[in-house]
Coordinates of C-alpha atoms in Angstrom, one line a residue:
X232 CA 0.0 0.0 0.0
X233 CA 1.4 3.4 -1.0
X234 CA -0.8 5.4 1.4
X235 CA -1.6 5.0 5.1
X236 CA -5.0 3.5 5.9
X237 CA -7.6 6.1 6.9
X238 CA -9.5 4.6 9.8
X239 CA -13.2 5.5 10.0
X240 CA -14.9 6.4 13.3
X241 CA -16.7 3.1 13.6
X242 CA -13.3 1.4 13.7
X243 CA -11.8 3.9 16.2
X244 CA -11.1 1.2 18.8
X245 CA -9.2 -1.1 16.4
X246 CA -5.4 -1.1 16.3
X247 CA -4.6 -2.4 12.9
X248 CA -1.1 -3.4 14.1
X249 CA -2.7 -6.1 16.2
X250 CA -4.3 -7.8 13.3
X251 CA -3.6 -9.2 9.8
X252 CA -5.3 -8.4 6.5
X253 CA -6.5 -11.5 4.8
X254 CA -6.8 -10.9 1.1
X255 CA -7.8 -14.5 0.2
X256 CA -11.0 -14.4 2.2
X257 CA -12.6 -11.9 -0.2
X258 CA -13.2 -14.8 -2.6
X259 CA -15.1 -17.0 -0.2
X260 CA -16.5 -15.0 2.7
X261 CA -19.8 -13.1 2.9
X262 CA -19.6 -10.4 5.6
X263 CA -22.0 -9.9 8.5
X264 CA -22.9 -6.6 10.3
X265 CA -19.8 -5.1 12.0
X266 CA -17.2 -7.1 10.0
X267 CA -14.1 -5.0 9.5
X268 CA -12.2 -4.7 6.2
X269 CA -9.7 -2.5 4.4
X270 CA -10.8 -1.0 1.1
X271 CA -9.2 0.9 -1.8
X272 CA -11.2 3.9 -3.0
X273 CA -12.0 3.4 -6.7
X274 CA -14.2 6.4 -7.6
X275 CA -15.7 9.3 -5.7
X276 CA -19.5 9.8 -5.6
X277 CA -21.6 11.2 -2.8
X278 CA -19.1 10.7 -0.1
X279 CA -16.0 12.8 -0.7
X280 CA -14.9 12.5 3.0
X281 CA -15.1 10.0 5.8
X282 CA -15.2 10.8 9.5
X283 CA -12.0 9.3 10.9
X284 CA -11.2 7.9 14.3
X285 CA -10.2 11.4 15.6
X286 CA -13.6 12.7 14.5
X287 CA -12.2 14.8 11.7
X288 CA -13.9 14.8 8.3
X289 CA -11.1 13.6 6.1
X290 CA -10.8 13.9 2.4
X291 CA -10.6 10.7 0.4
X292 CA -9.3 10.3 -3.1
X293 CA -9.1 7.4 -5.6
X294 CA -6.1 5.3 -4.6
X295 CA -6.6 5.9 -0.9
X296 CA -7.2 3.1 1.6
X297 CA -9.8 3.2 4.3
X298 CA -10.9 0.9 7.1
X299 CA -14.7 0.5 7.5
X300 CA -17.3 -2.0 8.8
X301 CA -20.1 -3.7 6.9
X302 CA -23.6 -2.5 7.7
X303 CA -26.9 -1.3 6.3
X304 CA -28.5 2.1 5.7
X305 CA -32.0 3.5 5.5
X306 CA -31.9 7.2 4.6
X307 CA -34.8 8.5 2.6
X308 CA -32.9 11.6 1.4
X309 CA -29.8 9.6 0.6
X310 CA -29.3 5.9 0.2
X311 CA -30.9 2.5 0.9
X312 CA -28.1 -0.1 1.3
X313 CA -27.6 -3.6 2.5
X314 CA -25.0 -6.3 3.2
X315 CA -23.9 -8.2 0.1
X316 CA -25.8 -11.4 -0.6
X317 CA -22.7 -13.1 -2.1
X318 CA -19.0 -12.8 -2.5
X319 CA -17.9 -9.7 -4.4
X320 CA -15.0 -7.3 -4.6
X321 CA -16.7 -3.9 -5.1
X322 CA -18.8 -2.1 -2.4
X323 CA -20.1 1.4 -1.6
X324 CA -19.8 3.8 1.2
X325 CA -23.2 4.0 2.8
X326 CA -22.3 6.5 5.5
X327 CA -19.4 8.9 6.3
X328 CA -18.8 7.2 9.6
X329 CA -17.5 4.1 7.8
X330 CA -20.6 2.0 7.1
X331 CA -19.9 -0.1 4.0
X332 CA -22.4 -2.1 1.9
X333 CA -24.2 -2.4 -1.4
X334 CA -26.5 0.4 -2.6
X335 CA -30.0 -0.7 -3.5
X336 CA -31.6 2.7 -4.2
X337 CA -30.5 6.3 -4.3
X338 CA -32.2 9.6 -4.0
X339 CA -32.4 11.4 -7.3
X340 CA -30.4 14.3 -6.2
X341 CA -27.3 12.1 -6.1
X342 CA -26.9 11.6 -9.8
X343 CA -23.2 10.9 -9.4
X344 CA -24.0 7.8 -7.4
X345 CA -22.1 6.4 -4.4
X346 CA -18.4 6.3 -3.7
X347 CA -17.1 3.0 -5.0
X348 CA -14.6 0.8 -3.1
X349 CA -12.7 -2.3 -3.8
X350 CA -12.0 -4.7 -0.9
X351 CA -8.4 -5.3 -0.1
X352 CA -8.9 -7.8 2.7
X353 CA -10.7 -8.6 5.9
X354 CA -9.1 -7.9 9.3
X355 CA -8.4 -11.1 11.2
X356 CA -7.3 -11.8 14.8
X357 CA -4.8 -14.4 16.0
X358 CA -7.6 -16.9 16.2
X359 CA -8.3 -16.5 12.6
X360 CA -11.6 -14.7 13.2
X361 CA -12.8 -11.7 11.3
X362 CA -12.6 -8.6 13.5
X363 CA -16.1 -7.3 14.2
X364 CA -17.0 -3.9 15.7
X365 CA -19.9 -5.3 17.7
X366 CA -18.0 -8.3 19.0
X367 CA -15.1 -6.3 20.4
X368 CA -17.5 -4.3 22.6
X369 CA -19.1 -5.4 25.9
X370 CA -22.2 -7.6 25.6
X371 CA -25.5 -5.7 25.6
X372 CA -27.5 -5.8 28.8
X373 CA -30.8 -7.7 28.7
X374 CA -33.8 -5.4 28.5
X375 CA -35.5 -5.1 31.9
X376 CA -37.5 -2.0 31.5
X377 CA -35.6 -0.3 34.3
X378 CA -34.8 3.4 34.5
X379 CA -32.1 3.1 37.2
X380 CA -32.0 6.7 38.3
X381 CA -35.7 7.6 37.8
X382 CA -34.8 10.3 35.3
X383 CA -37.5 11.9 33.2
X384 CA -37.2 10.4 29.7
X385 CA -38.2 12.5 26.7
X386 CA -38.4 11.0 23.3
X387 CA -37.6 13.1 20.2
X388 CA -39.3 11.6 17.1
X389 CA -40.2 13.0 13.7
X390 CA -42.3 12.7 10.6
X391 CA -39.3 11.9 8.4
X392 CA -35.5 12.1 8.0
X393 CA -34.4 15.8 8.2
X394 CA -37.6 16.9 10.0
X395 CA -35.6 18.5 12.8
X396 CA -35.5 15.8 15.5
X397 CA -31.8 16.4 16.5
X398 CA -32.1 20.2 16.5
X399 CA -35.3 19.9 18.6
X400 CA -33.5 17.5 21.0
X401 CA -30.4 19.9 21.2
X402 CA -32.3 23.0 22.0
X403 CA -34.6 21.3 24.4
X404 CA -31.5 20.0 26.1
X405 CA -30.2 23.6 26.1
X406 CA -33.4 24.8 27.8
X407 CA -33.2 22.0 30.4
X408 CA -29.6 23.0 31.2
X409 CA -30.5 26.7 31.5
X410 CA -32.9 25.5 34.2
X411 CA -30.1 23.8 36.1
X412 CA -30.8 20.2 35.2
X413 CA -28.4 17.3 34.5
X414 CA -29.2 16.1 31.0
X415 CA -28.1 13.0 29.1
X416 CA -28.7 12.4 25.4
X417 CA -29.0 9.1 23.6
X418 CA -29.3 8.5 19.9
X419 CA -30.8 5.1 19.8
X420 CA -31.0 4.3 16.1
X421 CA -29.4 5.5 12.9
X422 CA -26.1 5.2 10.9
X423 CA -22.8 6.0 12.6
X424 CA -21.7 9.6 12.4
X425 CA -21.1 11.7 15.4
X426 CA -22.6 15.0 14.2
X427 CA -26.0 14.6 15.9
X428 CA -24.6 13.7 19.4
X429 CA -21.9 16.4 19.0
X430 CA -24.6 19.0 18.4
X431 CA -26.5 18.1 21.5
X432 CA -23.3 18.0 23.5
X433 CA -22.4 21.5 22.2
X434 CA -25.8 22.6 23.4
X435 CA -25.0 21.5 26.9
X436 CA -25.7 17.8 27.4
X437 CA -23.6 16.4 30.3
X438 CA -23.2 13.1 28.5
X439 CA -24.1 11.7 25.1
X440 CA -24.2 8.1 23.8
X441 CA -25.3 6.3 20.7
X442 CA -25.6 2.8 19.2
X443 CA -22.0 3.1 17.7
X444 CA -20.7 3.0 21.3
X445 CA -21.5 -0.7 21.2
X446 CA -20.1 -1.3 17.7
X447 CA -23.2 -0.9 15.6
X448 CA -22.3 0.7 12.2
X449 CA -26.1 1.2 11.9
X450 CA -29.3 -0.2 13.4
X451 CA -31.3 -0.7 10.2
X452 CA -32.6 -4.3 10.1
X453 CA -31.8 -5.0 13.8
X454 CA -34.3 -7.2 15.4
X455 CA -36.7 -5.9 18.1
X456 CA -35.0 -7.6 21.1
X457 CA -31.6 -6.4 20.1
X458 CA -32.9 -2.8 20.0
X459 CA -34.5 -3.1 23.4
X460 CA -31.3 -4.5 24.8
X461 CA -29.3 -1.7 23.2
X462 CA -31.8 0.8 24.7
X463 CA -31.3 -0.7 28.2
X464 CA -27.5 -0.7 27.8
X465 CA -27.4 2.9 26.7
X466 CA -29.7 4.0 29.6
X467 CA -27.3 2.3 32.0
X468 CA -24.3 4.0 30.4
X469 CA -25.7 7.6 30.7
X470 CA -27.1 7.0 34.2
X471 CA -23.6 7.3 35.6
X472 CA -24.2 11.1 35.9
X473 CA -27.5 10.6 37.6
X474 CA -29.4 12.8 35.1
X475 CA -32.7 14.6 35.8
X476 CA -33.5 14.2 32.2
X477 CA -32.6 11.8 29.4
X478 CA -33.4 13.0 25.9
X479 CA -33.6 10.1 23.4
X480 CA -33.7 10.5 19.6
X481 CA -34.9 7.7 17.3
X482 CA -33.7 8.3 13.7
X483 CA -35.8 8.7 10.5
X484 CA -39.6 9.0 10.5
X485 CA -42.4 7.2 12.5
X486 CA -43.1 4.9 9.5
X487 CA -39.5 3.6 9.3
X488 CA -39.0 0.0 10.3
X489 CA -37.2 0.3 13.6
X490 CA -38.9 3.5 14.7
X491 CA -42.4 2.0 14.1
X492 CA -41.3 -1.2 15.8
X493 CA -40.2 0.6 19.0
X494 CA -43.2 3.0 19.1
X495 CA -45.6 0.0 18.9
X496 CA -43.7 -1.9 21.6
X497 CA -45.4 -1.2 25.0
X498 CA -42.4 -2.4 26.9
X499 CA -40.4 0.5 25.3
X500 CA -43.1 3.1 25.4
X501 CA -43.9 2.4 29.1
X502 CA -40.5 3.8 30.0
X503 CA -41.1 7.1 28.1
X504 CA -42.5 10.1 30.1
X505 CA -42.9 12.7 27.3
X506 CA -42.7 12.9 23.5
X507 CA -41.8 15.8 21.3
X508 CA -42.7 15.5 17.6
X509 CA -40.8 17.2 14.8
X510 CA -42.2 17.8 11.3
X511 CA -41.3 19.4 8.0
X512 CA -44.7 21.0 7.4
X513 CA -48.2 21.3 8.7
X514 CA -49.7 18.4 6.9
X515 CA -47.0 16.0 8.0
X516 CA -47.4 17.3 11.6
X517 CA -51.2 16.7 11.6
X518 CA -51.1 13.3 9.9
X519 CA -48.2 12.3 12.1
X520 CA -50.3 13.2 15.2
X521 CA -53.1 11.0 13.9
X522 CA -50.7 8.1 13.2
X523 CA -49.2 8.4 16.7
X524 CA -52.7 8.5 18.2
X525 CA -53.4 5.1 16.6
X526 CA -50.3 3.9 18.5
X527 CA -51.6 5.4 21.7
X528 CA -49.0 8.1 21.7
X529 CA -49.8 11.8 22.5
X530 CA -46.9 14.2 22.2
X531 CA -46.3 16.9 24.7
X532 CA -45.3 19.4 22.0
X533 CA -44.6 19.9 18.3
X534 CA -41.4 21.4 16.9
X535 CA -39.0 20.8 14.0
X536 CA -38.4 22.3 10.6
X537 CA -42.0 23.6 10.2
X538 CA -41.4 26.2 12.9
X539 CA -39.2 28.2 10.6
X540 CA -42.4 29.4 9.0
X541 CA -44.9 31.4 11.0
X542 CA -47.7 30.4 8.6
X543 CA -47.0 26.7 9.0
X544 CA -47.1 27.2 12.8
X545 CA -50.5 28.9 12.4
X546 CA -51.9 26.1 10.3
X547 CA -50.9 23.5 12.9
X548 CA -52.2 25.6 15.8
X549 CA -55.6 26.0 14.0
X550 CA -55.9 22.3 13.7
X551 CA -54.4 20.9 16.8
X552 CA -54.5 21.5 20.6
X553 CA -50.9 20.4 21.0
X554 CA -48.5 23.4 21.6
X555 CA -45.9 24.3 18.9
X556 CA -42.5 25.6 19.8
X557 CA -39.7 27.1 17.8
X558 CA -36.1 26.2 18.7
X559 CA -35.8 29.5 20.6
X560 CA -39.0 28.8 22.5
X561 CA -37.7 25.3 23.5
X562 CA -35.2 27.2 25.7
X563 CA -37.9 29.2 27.6
X564 CA -38.5 28.3 31.2
X565 CA -42.3 27.9 30.7
X566 CA -41.6 25.4 27.9
X567 CA -39.2 23.4 30.0
X568 CA -41.9 23.3 32.8
X569 CA -44.1 21.3 30.4
X570 CA -41.5 18.6 30.7
X571 CA -40.8 19.0 34.4
X572 CA -43.0 16.1 35.6
X573 CA -43.7 12.6 34.1
X574 CA -47.0 12.9 32.4
X575 CA -47.5 9.4 30.9
X576 CA -48.4 10.6 27.4
X577 CA -49.0 7.0 26.3
X578 CA -52.3 5.2 26.3
X579 CA -51.4 1.7 27.3

């Protein structure tokens, strides 16, 4: 190799000097979620950078070598991608955090397609096993439905990808901190990339955690029990600070597979005290409320991208009794008071 290997953030805990690169396995091995490999960049498409192990967004060029982990992706405004079904030598970058797979569908705005990689070899340990980002992490705790510190848990969900869930969570966290609370943030589902948790941390969260802390390149296509175990494990992780509030974001929209699965699971929803719902526009807000109502879920407040428009706010207020808050209003003391006590906004 002429260039050093650029290690993506999902592989940050892997010291390549402790492992060997097996080039022969590429002809006989079908990877599973979390399997680590080294790739050569063949052509640049959507992803012109990757987030490396030092959290920097690093330029990649044809001829570069990167280390990533196999996974999946569900991103309505970007890509749909999966694990390969058979042995192959070319793959695609699914996410800038180092999730690698095979593109199944692409949003029309990305006419240049994905960034294409050629596998060099799989990383193997001394026991001849493929290194896996999930397997090198501690085992997940079994889900018990326990909130160890009795923190008030607020769930940030949205009508779709890019509806404003993370921004809502971040500014609500800011408001909670301005009122002298200890606040933890969890991003439970998504594709590895630290931008979202970093934003909430910058807004004042005392601790942040996400699925990638336990080696998940993404959570798309995880089974229900694994998601519940992951939830319990992340709750336990952030409880070390004894937070008054835990703000949790679930990625994508309420119709997405894992999001819908969790929202329809009463063992999960029984642990949630309040919900804040983000939407892109008034119609998605109102239809989203109806969809949530069918699940027995009644949000405490509405926010998100629609609040950039006073007219959209007016449309929602004229057709719903649920309060609507801009990101600035999420920091007001009277807004924070709405979230000050568990309200059981779920009909069980």
